[in-house]
mmCIF file of C-alpha atoms and ligand atoms in Angstrom:
data_model
loop_
_atom_site.group_PDB
_atom_site.id
_atom_site.type_symbol
_atom_site.label_atom_id
_atom_site.label_comp_id
_atom_site.label_asym_id
_atom_site.label_seq_id
_atom_site.Cartn_x
_atom_site.Cartn_y
_atom_site.Cartn_z
ATOM 1 C CA MET G 840 -0.218 0.258 0.071
ATOM 2 C CA THR G 841 1.842 3.315 -0.815
ATOM 3 C CA ASP G 842 1.438 5.656 1.712
ATOM 4 C CA LEU G 843 1.728 9.685 1.272
ATOM 5 C CA SER G 844 1.578 10.564 4.713
ATOM 6 C CA LYS G 845 4.926 12.059 4.854
ATOM 7 C CA PHE G 846 3.931 14.561 2.153
ATOM 8 C CA PRO G 847 2.396 17.457 3.693
ATOM 9 C CA ILE G 848 0.342 18.108 0.366
ATOM 10 C CA SER G 849 -1.569 15.054 0.937
ATOM 11 C CA HIS G 850 -3.363 16.062 4.335
ATOM 12 C CA LYS G 851 -4.877 18.827 3.268
ATOM 13 C CA TRP G 852 -5.917 16.988 -0.293
ATOM 14 C CA PRO G 853 -6.221 13.077 0.930
ATOM 15 C CA ALA G 854 -5.338 10.978 -1.592
ATOM 16 C CA GLN G 855 -8.452 8.339 -1.931
ATOM 17 C CA HIS G 856 -6.314 6.464 -4.488
ATOM 18 C CA PRO G 857 -2.555 7.199 -2.943
ATOM 19 C CA GLU G 858 -1.252 4.786 -5.900
ATOM 20 C CA ARG G 859 -2.147 7.270 -8.801
ATOM 21 C CA LEU G 860 -0.348 10.234 -9.459
ATOM 22 C CA GLN G 861 -2.259 13.131 -7.422
ATOM 23 C CA LEU G 862 -2.813 16.152 -9.315
ATOM 24 C CA TYR G 863 -2.837 19.800 -7.937
ATOM 25 C CA SER G 864 -4.247 21.936 -9.994
ATOM 26 C CA LEU G 865 -7.280 24.339 -11.272
ATOM 27 C CA PRO G 866 -8.782 24.337 -14.701
ATOM 28 C CA THR G 867 -6.588 27.328 -16.423
ATOM 29 C CA PRO G 868 -4.481 27.002 -19.271
ATOM 30 C CA ASN G 869 -1.461 26.334 -17.475
ATOM 31 C CA GLY G 870 -3.449 24.026 -15.296
ATOM 32 C CA VAL G 871 -5.724 22.181 -18.235
ATOM 33 C CA LYS G 872 -2.572 21.128 -19.971
ATOM 34 C CA VAL G 873 -1.875 18.624 -17.340
ATOM 35 C CA SER G 874 -4.918 16.800 -17.285
ATOM 36 C CA ILE G 875 -4.859 16.826 -21.200
ATOM 37 C CA ALA G 876 -2.026 15.503 -21.209
ATOM 38 C CA LEU G 877 -2.881 12.601 -18.389
ATOM 39 C CA GLU G 878 -6.125 12.119 -20.323
ATOM 40 C CA GLU G 879 -4.376 11.841 -24.100
ATOM 41 C CA LEU G 880 -1.918 9.109 -22.568
ATOM 42 C CA GLY G 881 -4.195 7.472 -20.479
ATOM 43 C CA LEU G 882 -2.153 7.605 -16.948
ATOM 44 C CA PRO G 883 -3.975 7.060 -13.664
ATOM 45 C CA TYR G 884 -4.476 9.796 -12.263
ATOM 46 C CA GLU G 885 -6.145 11.132 -9.025
ATOM 47 C CA PRO G 886 -7.098 15.167 -9.657
ATOM 48 C CA HIS G 887 -7.757 17.972 -6.561
ATOM 49 C CA LEU G 888 -8.873 21.097 -6.877
ATOM 50 C CA VAL G 889 -6.495 23.709 -5.700
ATOM 51 C CA ARG G 890 -8.718 26.943 -5.049
ATOM 52 C CA PHE G 891 -7.709 30.483 -5.520
ATOM 53 C CA ASP G 892 -10.771 32.048 -3.880
ATOM 54 C CA ALA G 893 -9.717 30.434 -0.618
ATOM 55 C CA ASN G 894 -5.903 31.170 -1.368
ATOM 56 C CA ASP G 895 -5.218 27.342 -1.422
ATOM 57 C CA GLN G 896 -2.142 28.131 -3.154
ATOM 58 C CA LEU G 897 -0.569 30.016 -0.479
ATOM 59 C CA SER G 898 -1.348 27.067 2.333
ATOM 60 C CA PRO G 899 1.696 25.468 4.098
ATOM 61 C CA GLU G 900 0.499 22.153 3.059
ATOM 62 C CA PHE G 901 0.881 23.452 -1.121
ATOM 63 C CA LEU G 902 4.056 25.248 -0.203
ATOM 64 C CA SER G 903 5.523 22.247 0.612
ATOM 65 C CA LEU G 904 5.406 20.860 -2.340
ATOM 66 C CA ASN G 905 5.488 24.250 -4.794
ATOM 67 C CA PRO G 906 7.379 26.673 -2.935
ATOM 68 C CA ASN G 907 6.688 29.057 -5.768
ATOM 69 C CA ASN G 908 2.746 28.329 -5.077
ATOM 70 C CA LYS G 909 1.224 28.167 -8.399
ATOM 71 C CA ILE G 910 -0.968 25.181 -9.648
ATOM 72 C CA PRO G 911 -0.031 22.968 -11.873
ATOM 73 C CA ALA G 912 1.914 20.554 -9.446
ATOM 74 C CA ILE G 913 2.071 16.761 -9.068
ATOM 75 C CA LEU G 914 3.113 14.044 -6.806
ATOM 76 C CA ASP G 915 3.901 10.520 -8.464
ATOM 77 C CA PRO G 916 4.080 7.626 -5.498
ATOM 78 C CA ASN G 917 5.781 5.819 -8.492
ATOM 79 C CA GLY G 918 8.335 8.101 -9.959
ATOM 80 C CA PRO G 919 11.765 7.147 -10.951
ATOM 81 C CA ASP G 920 13.921 4.239 -9.533
ATOM 82 C CA GLY G 921 9.957 3.934 -7.994
ATOM 83 C CA GLN G 922 10.442 6.317 -5.058
ATOM 84 C CA PRO G 923 7.571 9.245 -4.930
ATOM 85 C CA LEU G 924 8.286 12.508 -7.269
ATOM 86 C CA ALA G 925 7.045 15.730 -6.809
ATOM 87 C CA LEU G 926 7.066 18.659 -9.572
ATOM 88 C CA TRP G 927 5.591 21.941 -10.752
ATOM 89 C CA GLU G 928 6.285 23.662 -13.425
ATOM 90 C CA SER G 929 3.708 22.810 -16.437
ATOM 91 C CA GLY G 930 6.346 21.974 -18.684
ATOM 92 C CA ALA G 931 8.551 19.952 -17.218
ATOM 93 C CA ILE G 932 5.438 18.067 -15.583
ATOM 94 C CA LEU G 933 4.173 17.513 -19.163
ATOM 95 C CA VAL G 934 8.131 15.976 -20.360
ATOM 96 C CA TYR G 935 8.106 14.224 -17.222
ATOM 97 C CA LEU G 936 4.187 12.115 -17.957
ATOM 98 C CA ALA G 937 5.015 11.848 -21.894
ATOM 99 C CA ASP G 938 8.885 10.091 -21.074
ATOM 100 C CA LYS G 939 7.045 8.306 -18.253
ATOM 101 C CA ALA G 940 4.017 6.767 -20.568
ATOM 102 C CA ALA G 941 6.760 5.771 -23.577
ATOM 103 C CA ALA G 942 8.805 3.808 -20.699
ATOM 104 C CA ALA G 943 5.439 2.176 -20.048
ATOM 105 C CA GLY G 944 4.795 1.829 -23.546
ATOM 106 C CA CYS G 945 1.644 3.779 -22.325
ATOM 107 C CA GLY G 946 -0.667 6.096 -24.912
ATOM 108 C CA PRO G 947 0.212 7.668 -28.029
ATOM 109 C CA SER G 948 4.241 9.418 -28.031
ATOM 110 C CA LEU G 949 3.404 12.511 -27.097
ATOM 111 C CA LEU G 950 7.673 14.037 -27.412
ATOM 112 C CA SER G 951 9.535 12.277 -30.135
ATOM 113 C CA SER G 952 12.152 9.634 -28.982
ATOM 114 C CA ALA G 953 14.456 11.173 -32.234
ATOM 115 C CA PRO G 954 16.904 13.477 -30.375
ATOM 116 C CA ALA G 955 16.796 15.960 -33.426
ATOM 117 C CA LEU G 956 12.596 16.066 -33.109
ATOM 118 C CA ARG G 957 12.869 15.686 -29.420
ATOM 119 C CA TYR G 958 14.885 18.770 -29.380
ATOM 120 C CA GLN G 959 12.540 20.833 -31.719
ATOM 121 C CA THR G 960 9.399 19.770 -29.853
ATOM 122 C CA LEU G 961 10.881 21.260 -26.550
ATOM 123 C CA GLN G 962 12.131 24.545 -28.312
ATOM 124 C CA TRP G 963 8.234 25.339 -29.556
ATOM 125 C CA LEU G 964 7.674 24.077 -25.422
ATOM 126 C CA MET G 965 9.741 26.589 -24.384
ATOM 127 C CA PHE G 966 8.460 28.863 -27.021
ATOM 128 C CA GLN G 967 4.936 28.935 -25.097
ATOM 129 C CA MET G 968 6.787 28.553 -21.507
ATOM 130 C CA GLY G 969 8.701 32.185 -22.235
ATOM 131 C CA GLY G 970 7.021 33.691 -24.850
ATOM 132 C CA VAL G 971 3.061 32.629 -25.375
ATOM 133 C CA GLY G 972 2.005 32.041 -21.462
ATOM 134 C CA PRO G 973 3.545 35.040 -20.005
ATOM 135 C CA MET G 974 2.416 37.539 -22.479
ATOM 136 C CA PHE G 975 -0.969 36.412 -23.302
ATOM 137 C CA GLY G 976 -1.481 35.943 -19.615
ATOM 138 C CA GLN G 977 -0.558 39.903 -18.947
ATOM 139 C CA LEU G 978 -2.521 40.538 -21.610
ATOM 140 C CA GLY G 979 -5.304 38.867 -19.754
ATOM 141 C CA PHE G 980 -4.465 41.266 -16.602
ATOM 142 C CA PHE G 981 -4.728 44.309 -18.999
ATOM 143 C CA THR G 982 -7.909 43.416 -20.598
ATOM 144 C CA LYS G 983 -9.821 40.819 -18.374
ATOM 145 C CA PHE G 984 -8.507 41.485 -14.760
ATOM 146 C CA ALA G 985 -7.787 44.771 -12.531
ATOM 147 C CA GLY G 986 -5.422 46.244 -15.269
ATOM 148 C CA LYS G 987 -8.366 46.866 -17.492
ATOM 149 C CA ASP G 988 -9.282 49.896 -15.529
ATOM 150 C CA ILE G 989 -5.819 51.752 -15.832
ATOM 151 C CA GLU G 990 -6.571 54.380 -17.745
ATOM 152 C CA ASP G 991 -3.201 54.581 -19.929
ATOM 153 C CA LYS G 992 -3.783 52.059 -22.088
ATOM 154 C CA ARG G 993 0.217 51.611 -23.487
ATOM 155 C CA PRO G 994 0.778 48.313 -21.377
ATOM 156 C CA ARG G 995 -1.942 46.707 -22.452
ATOM 157 C CA ASP G 996 -0.813 47.610 -26.049
ATOM 158 C CA ARG G 997 2.580 46.311 -25.826
ATOM 159 C CA TYR G 998 1.092 42.495 -24.076
ATOM 160 C CA ALA G 999 -0.937 42.955 -27.137
ATOM 161 C CA ALA G 1000 1.250 43.710 -29.590
ATOM 162 C CA GLU G 1001 3.780 41.706 -28.625
ATOM 163 C CA SER G 1002 0.746 38.206 -27.884
ATOM 164 C CA ARG G 1003 0.154 39.482 -31.965
ATOM 165 C CA ARG G 1004 4.030 38.949 -32.461
ATOM 166 C CA LEU G 1005 3.627 35.108 -31.494
ATOM 167 C CA LEU G 1006 0.837 34.432 -33.186
ATOM 168 C CA ALA G 1007 2.391 35.511 -36.222
ATOM 169 C CA VAL G 1008 5.305 33.285 -35.833
ATOM 170 C CA LEU G 1009 2.690 30.527 -34.819
ATOM 171 C CA ASP G 1010 0.639 30.927 -38.222
ATOM 172 C CA LYS G 1011 3.580 31.225 -40.464
ATOM 173 C CA HIS G 1012 5.135 27.909 -38.883
ATOM 174 C CA LEU G 1013 1.636 25.960 -39.123
ATOM 175 C CA VAL G 1014 1.129 26.136 -42.985
ATOM 176 C CA GLY G 1015 1.352 23.119 -44.559
ATOM 177 C CA ARG G 1016 1.607 21.276 -41.209
ATOM 178 C CA ASP G 1017 -1.258 19.669 -39.075
ATOM 179 C CA TRP G 1018 0.381 20.029 -35.857
ATOM 180 C CA ILE G 1019 2.908 22.031 -34.381
ATOM 181 C CA MET G 1020 5.638 18.967 -35.033
ATOM 182 C CA GLY G 1021 3.640 18.092 -38.523
ATOM 183 C CA ASP G 1022 2.252 15.390 -38.572
ATOM 184 C CA ASP G 1023 2.853 14.173 -34.596
ATOM 185 C CA TYR G 1024 0.786 16.165 -31.701
ATOM 186 C CA SER G 1025 2.953 16.662 -29.283
ATOM 187 C CA ILE G 1026 3.540 18.142 -25.632
ATOM 188 C CA ALA G 1027 3.771 21.602 -27.692
ATOM 189 C CA ASP G 1028 0.341 21.179 -29.089
ATOM 190 C CA ILE G 1029 -0.805 20.598 -25.503
ATOM 191 C CA ALA G 1030 1.027 23.574 -24.112
ATOM 192 C CA THR G 1031 -0.022 26.238 -26.366
ATOM 193 C CA PHE G 1032 -3.209 25.678 -27.861
ATOM 194 C CA PRO G 1033 -4.691 25.878 -24.241
ATOM 195 C CA TRP G 1034 -3.282 29.692 -24.145
ATOM 196 C CA ILE G 1035 -5.282 30.820 -27.759
ATOM 197 C CA ASN G 1036 -8.557 29.105 -26.479
ATOM 198 C CA ASN G 1037 -8.060 31.197 -23.377
ATOM 199 C CA LEU G 1038 -6.997 34.236 -24.837
ATOM 200 C CA ILE G 1039 -9.936 34.712 -27.476
ATOM 201 C CA GLY G 1040 -12.433 32.722 -25.619
ATOM 202 C CA PHE G 1041 -11.813 34.128 -21.727
ATOM 203 C CA TYR G 1042 -9.878 36.822 -22.017
ATOM 204 C CA GLY G 1043 -12.149 38.117 -25.492
ATOM 205 C CA ALA G 1044 -8.896 39.486 -26.778
ATOM 206 C CA ALA G 1045 -9.497 38.104 -30.440
ATOM 207 C CA ASP G 1046 -10.133 41.702 -31.828
ATOM 208 C CA LEU G 1047 -7.338 43.527 -30.072
ATOM 209 C CA VAL G 1048 -4.529 40.750 -31.394
ATOM 210 C CA GLY G 1049 -5.879 40.888 -34.729
ATOM 211 C CA TYR G 1050 -7.064 37.434 -34.939
ATOM 212 C CA ALA G 1051 -9.345 36.556 -37.509
ATOM 213 C CA ASP G 1052 -5.826 36.960 -39.657
ATOM 214 C CA PHE G 1053 -4.250 33.625 -37.777
ATOM 215 C CA THR G 1054 -6.197 31.556 -40.062
ATOM 216 C CA GLN G 1055 -3.698 28.377 -39.887
ATOM 217 C CA VAL G 1056 -4.039 28.956 -36.111
ATOM 218 C CA GLN G 1057 -7.561 28.865 -36.206
ATOM 219 C CA ARG G 1058 -7.117 26.030 -37.964
ATOM 220 C CA VAL G 1059 -5.524 23.486 -35.716
ATOM 221 C CA LEU G 1060 -6.910 24.952 -32.373
ATOM 222 C CA ALA G 1061 -10.614 23.707 -33.625
ATOM 223 C CA SER G 1062 -8.521 20.410 -34.560
ATOM 224 C CA PHE G 1063 -7.307 20.274 -30.466
ATOM 225 C CA LEU G 1064 -10.394 21.433 -29.217
ATOM 226 C CA ALA G 1065 -12.217 18.620 -31.132
ATOM 227 C CA ARG G 1066 -9.888 16.065 -29.911
ATOM 228 C CA PRO G 1067 -11.861 13.877 -26.829
ATOM 229 C CA ALA G 1068 -9.197 13.848 -24.384
ATOM 230 C CA VAL G 1069 -8.744 17.550 -24.553
ATOM 231 C CA GLN G 1070 -12.814 18.154 -24.125
ATOM 232 C CA ARG G 1071 -11.912 15.964 -20.921
ATOM 233 C CA GLY G 1072 -8.642 17.353 -19.905
ATOM 234 C CA LEU G 1073 -10.204 21.281 -20.069
ATOM 235 C CA LEU G 1074 -12.770 20.666 -16.972
ATOM 236 C CA ILE G 1075 -10.313 18.733 -14.812
ATOM 237 C CA PRO G 1076 -10.191 19.359 -11.642
ATOM 238 C CA LYS G 1077 -13.855 19.904 -11.488
ATOM 239 C CA ARG G 1078 -14.722 23.136 -10.111
ATOM 240 C CA ASP G 1079 -16.910 23.368 -7.089
HETATM 241 N N1 GSH F 1471 5.055 28.503 -15.479
HETATM 242 C C1 GSH F 1471 4.305 28.168 -14.625
HETATM 243 C C2 GSH F 1471 3.032 29.128 -14.229
HETATM 244 C C3 GSH F 1471 1.870 28.312 -13.385
HETATM 245 C C4 GSH F 1471 1.020 29.559 -13.334
HETATM 246 O O1 GSH F 1471 1.182 30.996 -13.411
HETATM 247 N N2 GSH F 1471 -0.381 28.975 -12.484
HETATM 248 C C5 GSH F 1471 -1.252 30.415 -11.949
HETATM 249 C C6 GSH F 1471 -2.235 29.634 -12.995
HETATM 250 S S1 GSH F 1471 -2.334 29.849 -14.412
HETATM 251 C C7 GSH F 1471 -1.316 30.587 -10.381
HETATM 252 O O2 GSH F 1471 -1.228 29.194 -9.983
HETATM 253 N N3 GSH F 1471 -1.447 31.737 -9.963
HETATM 254 C C8 GSH F 1471 -1.809 31.549 -8.490
HETATM 255 C C9 GSH F 1471 -0.883 32.939 -8.142
HETATM 256 O O3 GSH F 1471 -0.098 33.381 -8.308
HETATM 257 O O4 GSH F 1471 -1.099 32.835 -6.809
HETATM 258 C C10 GSH F 1471 3.939 26.861 -14.965
HETATM 259 O O5 GSH F 1471 3.596 26.904 -16.544
HETATM 260 O O6 GSH F 1471 3.237 26.020 -14.526
#
């Protein structure tokens, strides 16, 4: 029987299935990357809701696993060498899950083992982590959240211009490709498209970034949203 009691996070979010991978998250664009990957791979896991309205991410139990107080985070009771592994930062988690599933022969390949393709997938993953996520997130602050009331529109316009530039880079790359890595759906898509979906949906920033111009991004986003695992993952963990 797996015992997670030495991890304080399991005191606040008790595991019903301690032998399964534990996910601590909320269905935000960063959070759903991990639930979508888990759904695609078919790895058994147990989701736990981290409530921002209760400041759960600042609780000592959450901070004991992720001192950076951000979702998503995981605790895999059966990590490398059979030892538990706690991990945070969605990009690192996606790489870990893709490698873990590949080693177990479980689910589709989401990260090529061919060296050049693997590095290129990581390149696009970093493009999302270092560019798309932070820039779209800032634009969200200035359009949807507290920053929308700021009279001086220069900060908003700066992030809108940078978001538009990133979308143009991606749109050009997607010409003639089904997915970011061509024929192969990968963790680069799983990292990127939830943010685009959020930008034009929840943030309502389509006009601000000229989204109508990005027909390739629109096409691939539609394919992404049609995947059953994506539709499930977008709602996990369930909000109460
Ligand atoms: N680089 C991090 C960013 C994670 C992140 O920003 N998470 C947000 C939700 S999308 C969060 O937890 N915010 C809570 C807070 O800042 O207190 C990752 O990709 O995991």
